[in-house]
CSV table of C-alpha atoms and ligand atoms in Angstrom, one decimal:
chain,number,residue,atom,x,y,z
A,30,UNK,CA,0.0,0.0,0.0
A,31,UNK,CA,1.1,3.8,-1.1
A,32,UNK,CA,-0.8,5.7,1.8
A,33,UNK,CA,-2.5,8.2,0.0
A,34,UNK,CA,-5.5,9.8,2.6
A,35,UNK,CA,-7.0,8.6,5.9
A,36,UNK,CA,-10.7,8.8,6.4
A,37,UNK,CA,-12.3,9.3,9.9
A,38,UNK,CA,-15.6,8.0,10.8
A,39,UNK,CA,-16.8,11.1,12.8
A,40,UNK,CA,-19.5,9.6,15.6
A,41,UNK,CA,-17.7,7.6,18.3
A,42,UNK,CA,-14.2,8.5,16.8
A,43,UNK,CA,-14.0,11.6,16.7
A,44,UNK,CA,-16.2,13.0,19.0
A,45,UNK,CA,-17.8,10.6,21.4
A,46,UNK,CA,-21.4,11.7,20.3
A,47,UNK,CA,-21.7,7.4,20.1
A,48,UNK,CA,-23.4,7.7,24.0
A,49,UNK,CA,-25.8,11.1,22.8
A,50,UNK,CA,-26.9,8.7,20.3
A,51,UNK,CA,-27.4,5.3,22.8
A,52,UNK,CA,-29.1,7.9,25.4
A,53,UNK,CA,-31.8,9.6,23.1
A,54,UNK,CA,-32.2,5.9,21.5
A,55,UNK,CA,-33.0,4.5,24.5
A,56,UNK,CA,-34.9,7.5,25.8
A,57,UNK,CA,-37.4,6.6,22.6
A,58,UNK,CA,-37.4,2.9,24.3
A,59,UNK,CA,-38.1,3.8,27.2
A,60,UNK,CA,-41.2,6.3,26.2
A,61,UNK,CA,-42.8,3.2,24.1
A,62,UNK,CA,-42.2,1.0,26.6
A,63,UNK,CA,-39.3,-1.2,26.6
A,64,UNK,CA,-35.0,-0.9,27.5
A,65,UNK,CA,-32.3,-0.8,24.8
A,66,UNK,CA,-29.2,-2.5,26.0
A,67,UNK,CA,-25.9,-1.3,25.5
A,68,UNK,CA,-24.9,-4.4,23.3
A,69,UNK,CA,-28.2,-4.0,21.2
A,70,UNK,CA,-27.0,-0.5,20.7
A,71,UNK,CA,-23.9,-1.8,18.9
A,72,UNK,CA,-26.1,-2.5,16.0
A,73,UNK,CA,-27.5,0.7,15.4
A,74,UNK,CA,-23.8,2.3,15.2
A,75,UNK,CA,-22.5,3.4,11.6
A,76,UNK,CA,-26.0,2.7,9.8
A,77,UNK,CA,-28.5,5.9,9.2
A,78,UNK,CA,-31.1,7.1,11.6
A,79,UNK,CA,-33.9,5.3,9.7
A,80,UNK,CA,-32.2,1.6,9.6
A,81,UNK,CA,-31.6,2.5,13.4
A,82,UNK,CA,-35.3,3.4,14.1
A,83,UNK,CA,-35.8,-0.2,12.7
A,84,UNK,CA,-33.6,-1.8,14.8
A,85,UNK,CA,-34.9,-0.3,18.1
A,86,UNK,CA,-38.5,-1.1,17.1
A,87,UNK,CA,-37.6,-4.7,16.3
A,88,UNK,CA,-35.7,-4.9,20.2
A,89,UNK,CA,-39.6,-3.9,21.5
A,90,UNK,CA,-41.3,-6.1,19.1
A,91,UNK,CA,-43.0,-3.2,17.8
A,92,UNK,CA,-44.4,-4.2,14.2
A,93,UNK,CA,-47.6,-2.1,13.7
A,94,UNK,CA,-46.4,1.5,12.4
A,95,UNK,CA,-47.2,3.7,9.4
A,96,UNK,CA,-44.3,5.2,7.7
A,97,UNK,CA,-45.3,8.7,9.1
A,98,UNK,CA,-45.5,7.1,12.5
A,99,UNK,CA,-41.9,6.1,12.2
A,100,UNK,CA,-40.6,9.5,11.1
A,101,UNK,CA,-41.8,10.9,14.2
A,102,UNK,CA,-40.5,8.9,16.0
A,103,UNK,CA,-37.2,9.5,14.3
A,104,UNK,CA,-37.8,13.2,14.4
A,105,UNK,CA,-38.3,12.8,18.5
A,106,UNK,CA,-35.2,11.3,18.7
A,107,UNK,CA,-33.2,13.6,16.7
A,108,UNK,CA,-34.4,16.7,18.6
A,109,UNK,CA,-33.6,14.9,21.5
A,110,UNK,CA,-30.0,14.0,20.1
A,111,UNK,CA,-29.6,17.7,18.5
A,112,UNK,CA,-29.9,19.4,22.2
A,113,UNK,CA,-26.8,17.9,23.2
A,114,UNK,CA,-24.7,18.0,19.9
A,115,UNK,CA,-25.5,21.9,20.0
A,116,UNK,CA,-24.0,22.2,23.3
A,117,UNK,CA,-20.6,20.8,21.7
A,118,UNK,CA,-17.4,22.5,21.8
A,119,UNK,CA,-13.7,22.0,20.7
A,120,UNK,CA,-13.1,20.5,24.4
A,121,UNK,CA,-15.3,17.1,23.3
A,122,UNK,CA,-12.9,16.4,20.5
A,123,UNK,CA,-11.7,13.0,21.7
A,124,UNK,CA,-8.6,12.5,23.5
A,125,UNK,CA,-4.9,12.6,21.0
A,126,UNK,CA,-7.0,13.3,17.9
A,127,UNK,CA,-6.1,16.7,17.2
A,128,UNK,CA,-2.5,16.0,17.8
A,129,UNK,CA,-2.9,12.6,15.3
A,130,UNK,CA,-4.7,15.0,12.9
A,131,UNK,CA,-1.9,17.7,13.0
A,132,UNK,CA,0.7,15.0,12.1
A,133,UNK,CA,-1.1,13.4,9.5
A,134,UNK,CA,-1.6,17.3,7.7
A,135,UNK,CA,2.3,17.9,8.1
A,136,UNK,CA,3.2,14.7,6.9
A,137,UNK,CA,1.1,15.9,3.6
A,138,UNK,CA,-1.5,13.5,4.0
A,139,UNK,CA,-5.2,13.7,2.8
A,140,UNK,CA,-8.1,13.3,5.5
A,141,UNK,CA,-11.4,12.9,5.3
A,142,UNK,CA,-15.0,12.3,7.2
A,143,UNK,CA,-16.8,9.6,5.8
A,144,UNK,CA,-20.3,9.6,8.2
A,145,UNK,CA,-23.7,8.3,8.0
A,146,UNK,CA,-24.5,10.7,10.1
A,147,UNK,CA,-27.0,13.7,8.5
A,148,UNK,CA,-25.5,15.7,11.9
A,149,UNK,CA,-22.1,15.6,10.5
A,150,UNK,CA,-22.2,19.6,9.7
A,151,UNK,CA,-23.7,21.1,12.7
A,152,UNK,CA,-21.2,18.6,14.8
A,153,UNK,CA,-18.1,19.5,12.8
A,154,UNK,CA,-19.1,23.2,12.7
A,155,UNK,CA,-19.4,22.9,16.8
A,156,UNK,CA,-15.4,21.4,17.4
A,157,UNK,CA,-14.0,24.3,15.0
A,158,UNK,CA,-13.6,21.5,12.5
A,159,UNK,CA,-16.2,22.9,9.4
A,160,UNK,CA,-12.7,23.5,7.2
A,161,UNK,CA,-10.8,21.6,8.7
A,162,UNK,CA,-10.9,18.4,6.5
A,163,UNK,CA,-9.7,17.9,2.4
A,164,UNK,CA,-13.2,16.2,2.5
A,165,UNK,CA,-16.4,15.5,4.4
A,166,UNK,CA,-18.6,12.7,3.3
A,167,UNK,CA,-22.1,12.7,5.5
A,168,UNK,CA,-25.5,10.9,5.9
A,169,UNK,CA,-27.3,13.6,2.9
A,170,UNK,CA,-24.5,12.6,0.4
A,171,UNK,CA,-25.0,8.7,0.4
A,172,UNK,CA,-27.6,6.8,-0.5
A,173,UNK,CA,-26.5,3.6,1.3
A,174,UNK,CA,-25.3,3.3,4.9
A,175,UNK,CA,-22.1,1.5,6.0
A,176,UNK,CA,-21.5,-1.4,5.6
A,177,UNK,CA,-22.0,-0.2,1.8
A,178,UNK,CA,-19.0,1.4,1.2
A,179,UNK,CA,-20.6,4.3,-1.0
A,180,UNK,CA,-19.7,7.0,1.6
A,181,UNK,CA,-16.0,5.7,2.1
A,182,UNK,CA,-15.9,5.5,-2.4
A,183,UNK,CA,-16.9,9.0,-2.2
A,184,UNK,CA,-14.5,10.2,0.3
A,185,UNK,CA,-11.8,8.5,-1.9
A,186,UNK,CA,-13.1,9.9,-5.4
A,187,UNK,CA,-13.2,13.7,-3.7
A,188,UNK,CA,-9.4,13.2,-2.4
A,189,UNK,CA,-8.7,11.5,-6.0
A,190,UNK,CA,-7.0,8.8,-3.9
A,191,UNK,CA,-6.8,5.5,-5.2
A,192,UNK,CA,-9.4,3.4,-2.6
A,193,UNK,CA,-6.4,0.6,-2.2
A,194,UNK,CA,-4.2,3.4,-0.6
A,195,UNK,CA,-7.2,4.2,1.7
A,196,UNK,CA,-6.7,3.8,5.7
A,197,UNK,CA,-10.2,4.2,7.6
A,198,UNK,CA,-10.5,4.7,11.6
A,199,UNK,CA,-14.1,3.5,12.8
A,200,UNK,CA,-15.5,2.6,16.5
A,201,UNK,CA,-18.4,0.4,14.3
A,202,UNK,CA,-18.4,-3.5,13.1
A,203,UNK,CA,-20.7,-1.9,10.2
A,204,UNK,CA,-18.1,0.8,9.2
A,205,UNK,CA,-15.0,-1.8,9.2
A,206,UNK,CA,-17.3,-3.8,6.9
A,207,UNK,CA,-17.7,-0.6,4.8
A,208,UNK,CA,-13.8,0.1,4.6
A,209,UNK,CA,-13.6,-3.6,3.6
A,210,UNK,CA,-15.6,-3.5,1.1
A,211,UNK,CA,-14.1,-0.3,-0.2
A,212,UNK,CA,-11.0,-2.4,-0.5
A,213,UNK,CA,-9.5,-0.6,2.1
A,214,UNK,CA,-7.6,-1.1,5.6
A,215,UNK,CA,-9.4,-0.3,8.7
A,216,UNK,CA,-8.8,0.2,11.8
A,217,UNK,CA,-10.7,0.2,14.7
A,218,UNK,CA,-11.1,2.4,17.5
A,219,UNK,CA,-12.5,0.9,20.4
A,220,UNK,CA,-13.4,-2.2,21.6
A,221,UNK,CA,-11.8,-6.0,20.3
A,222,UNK,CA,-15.1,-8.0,21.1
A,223,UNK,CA,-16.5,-5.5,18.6
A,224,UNK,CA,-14.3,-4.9,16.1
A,225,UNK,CA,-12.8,-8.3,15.5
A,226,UNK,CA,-13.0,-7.7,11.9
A,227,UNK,CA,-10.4,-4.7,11.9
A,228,UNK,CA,-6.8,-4.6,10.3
A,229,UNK,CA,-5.6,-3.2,13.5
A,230,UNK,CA,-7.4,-2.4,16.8
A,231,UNK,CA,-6.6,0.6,18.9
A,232,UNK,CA,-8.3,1.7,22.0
A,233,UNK,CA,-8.1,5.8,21.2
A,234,UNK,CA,-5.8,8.0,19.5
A,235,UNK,CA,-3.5,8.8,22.7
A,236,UNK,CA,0.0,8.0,22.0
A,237,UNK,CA,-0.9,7.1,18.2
A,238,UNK,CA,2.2,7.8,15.7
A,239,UNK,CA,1.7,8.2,11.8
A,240,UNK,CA,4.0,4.8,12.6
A,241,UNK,CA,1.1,3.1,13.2
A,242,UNK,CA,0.6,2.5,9.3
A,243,UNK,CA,3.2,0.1,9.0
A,244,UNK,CA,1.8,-2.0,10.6
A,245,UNK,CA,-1.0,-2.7,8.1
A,246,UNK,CA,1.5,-3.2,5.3
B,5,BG6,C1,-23.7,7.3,12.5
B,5,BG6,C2,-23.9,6.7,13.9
B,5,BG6,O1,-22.5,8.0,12.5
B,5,BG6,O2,-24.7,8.2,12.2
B,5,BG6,C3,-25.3,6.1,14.0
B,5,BG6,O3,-22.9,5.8,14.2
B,5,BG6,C4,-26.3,7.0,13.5
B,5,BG6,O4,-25.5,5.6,15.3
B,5,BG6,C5,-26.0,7.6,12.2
B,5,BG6,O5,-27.6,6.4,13.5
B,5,BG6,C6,-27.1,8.6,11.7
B,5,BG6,O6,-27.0,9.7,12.4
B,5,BG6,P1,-27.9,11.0,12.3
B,5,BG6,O7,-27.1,12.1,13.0
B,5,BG6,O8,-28.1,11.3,10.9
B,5,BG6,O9,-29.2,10.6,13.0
B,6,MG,MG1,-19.0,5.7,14.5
């Protein structure tokens, strides 16, 4: 591999707006009746806010809803979600991230965000980051959610990197699917059990050198 660009799932890598997403989830449980788990909330990372709504509706055996129904419900939770995003500033960027994205720039890298997430803006916008990126590839530019890897394609087609010379950082099994089947590396940020699939598992970006690439070759 000829590193070319490094794409960065945003949710749960990041910025840990992963749990704002869990909480308003299982707030939306809750109100119609039944818990979400933190394990069945594994599933809902890395795929849109509609496949998510499924997901949580399936976990309460909840079968009998109109479309419209559904994008209330959606809508509820998204309001609920958008509160805390808006009350984001440039202290929630993750631990070592800014420091890893600062070495990555000098070293004349490419990066990119490649997100489901529709939020992607206003969150980016929030942590000083709306310019920050050669790239941003969000929720209301795809039409399939990881682990499709149209939002990771895209992200390599607006850097004009070759996919193969991709590396992608994502905290969700979906999203390491999606860099897969980009035909690129990934590497996961978070937890083993979870990301089993990954090239290379990391548990945050402290102490994370531009090193760390050789280790996929
Ligand atoms: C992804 C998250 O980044 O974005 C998912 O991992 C979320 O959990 C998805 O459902 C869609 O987010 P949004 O902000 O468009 O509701
Ligand atoms: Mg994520």
């Amino acid at each position: 591999m000829n590193l070319e660009a490094i794409i960065f799932d945003l949710d749960g890598v990041i910025v840990d707006t992963a749990i704002f997403h869990y909480q308003a989830w299982k707030r939306l449980a809750n109100e119609l009746g039944f818990d979400l788990t933190i394990h069945q909330n594994e599933h809902l990372k890395g795929i849109s806010r509609f496949e998510s709504l499924e997901i949580v509706l399936e976990v309460g055996k909840i079968n009998h809803l109109t479309k419209k129904e559904k994008e209330e419900l959606a809508t509820r939770k998204n309001e609920w979600y958008s509160e805390n995003i808006h009350k984001m500033t440039p202290d929630d960027i993750l631990p070592g991230v800014k420091v890893f994205l600062e070495k990555l720039k000098s070293a004349k890298y490419k990066i990119a965000i490649g997100s489901s997430s529709k939020n992607a803006g206003v969150i980016l916008e929030r942590i000083g980051y709306s310019n920050y990126f050669d790239a941003v590839i969000d929720g209301n530019k795809i039409s399939f959610s990881k682990p499709d890897p149209e939002v990771f394609i895209k992200a390599a087609k607006e850097l004009k990197a070759d996919p193969r010379n991709c590396v992608v950082f994502e905290d969700a099994a979906a999203g390491i699917e999606a860099a897969h089947n980009a035909g690129m590396k990934a590497i996961g940020v978070g937890s083993p059990e979870v990301l089993c699939k990954a090239d290379l598992i990391v548990p945050d970006f402290r102490n994370i050198n531009i090193s760390i690439f050789d280790k996929l070759i």
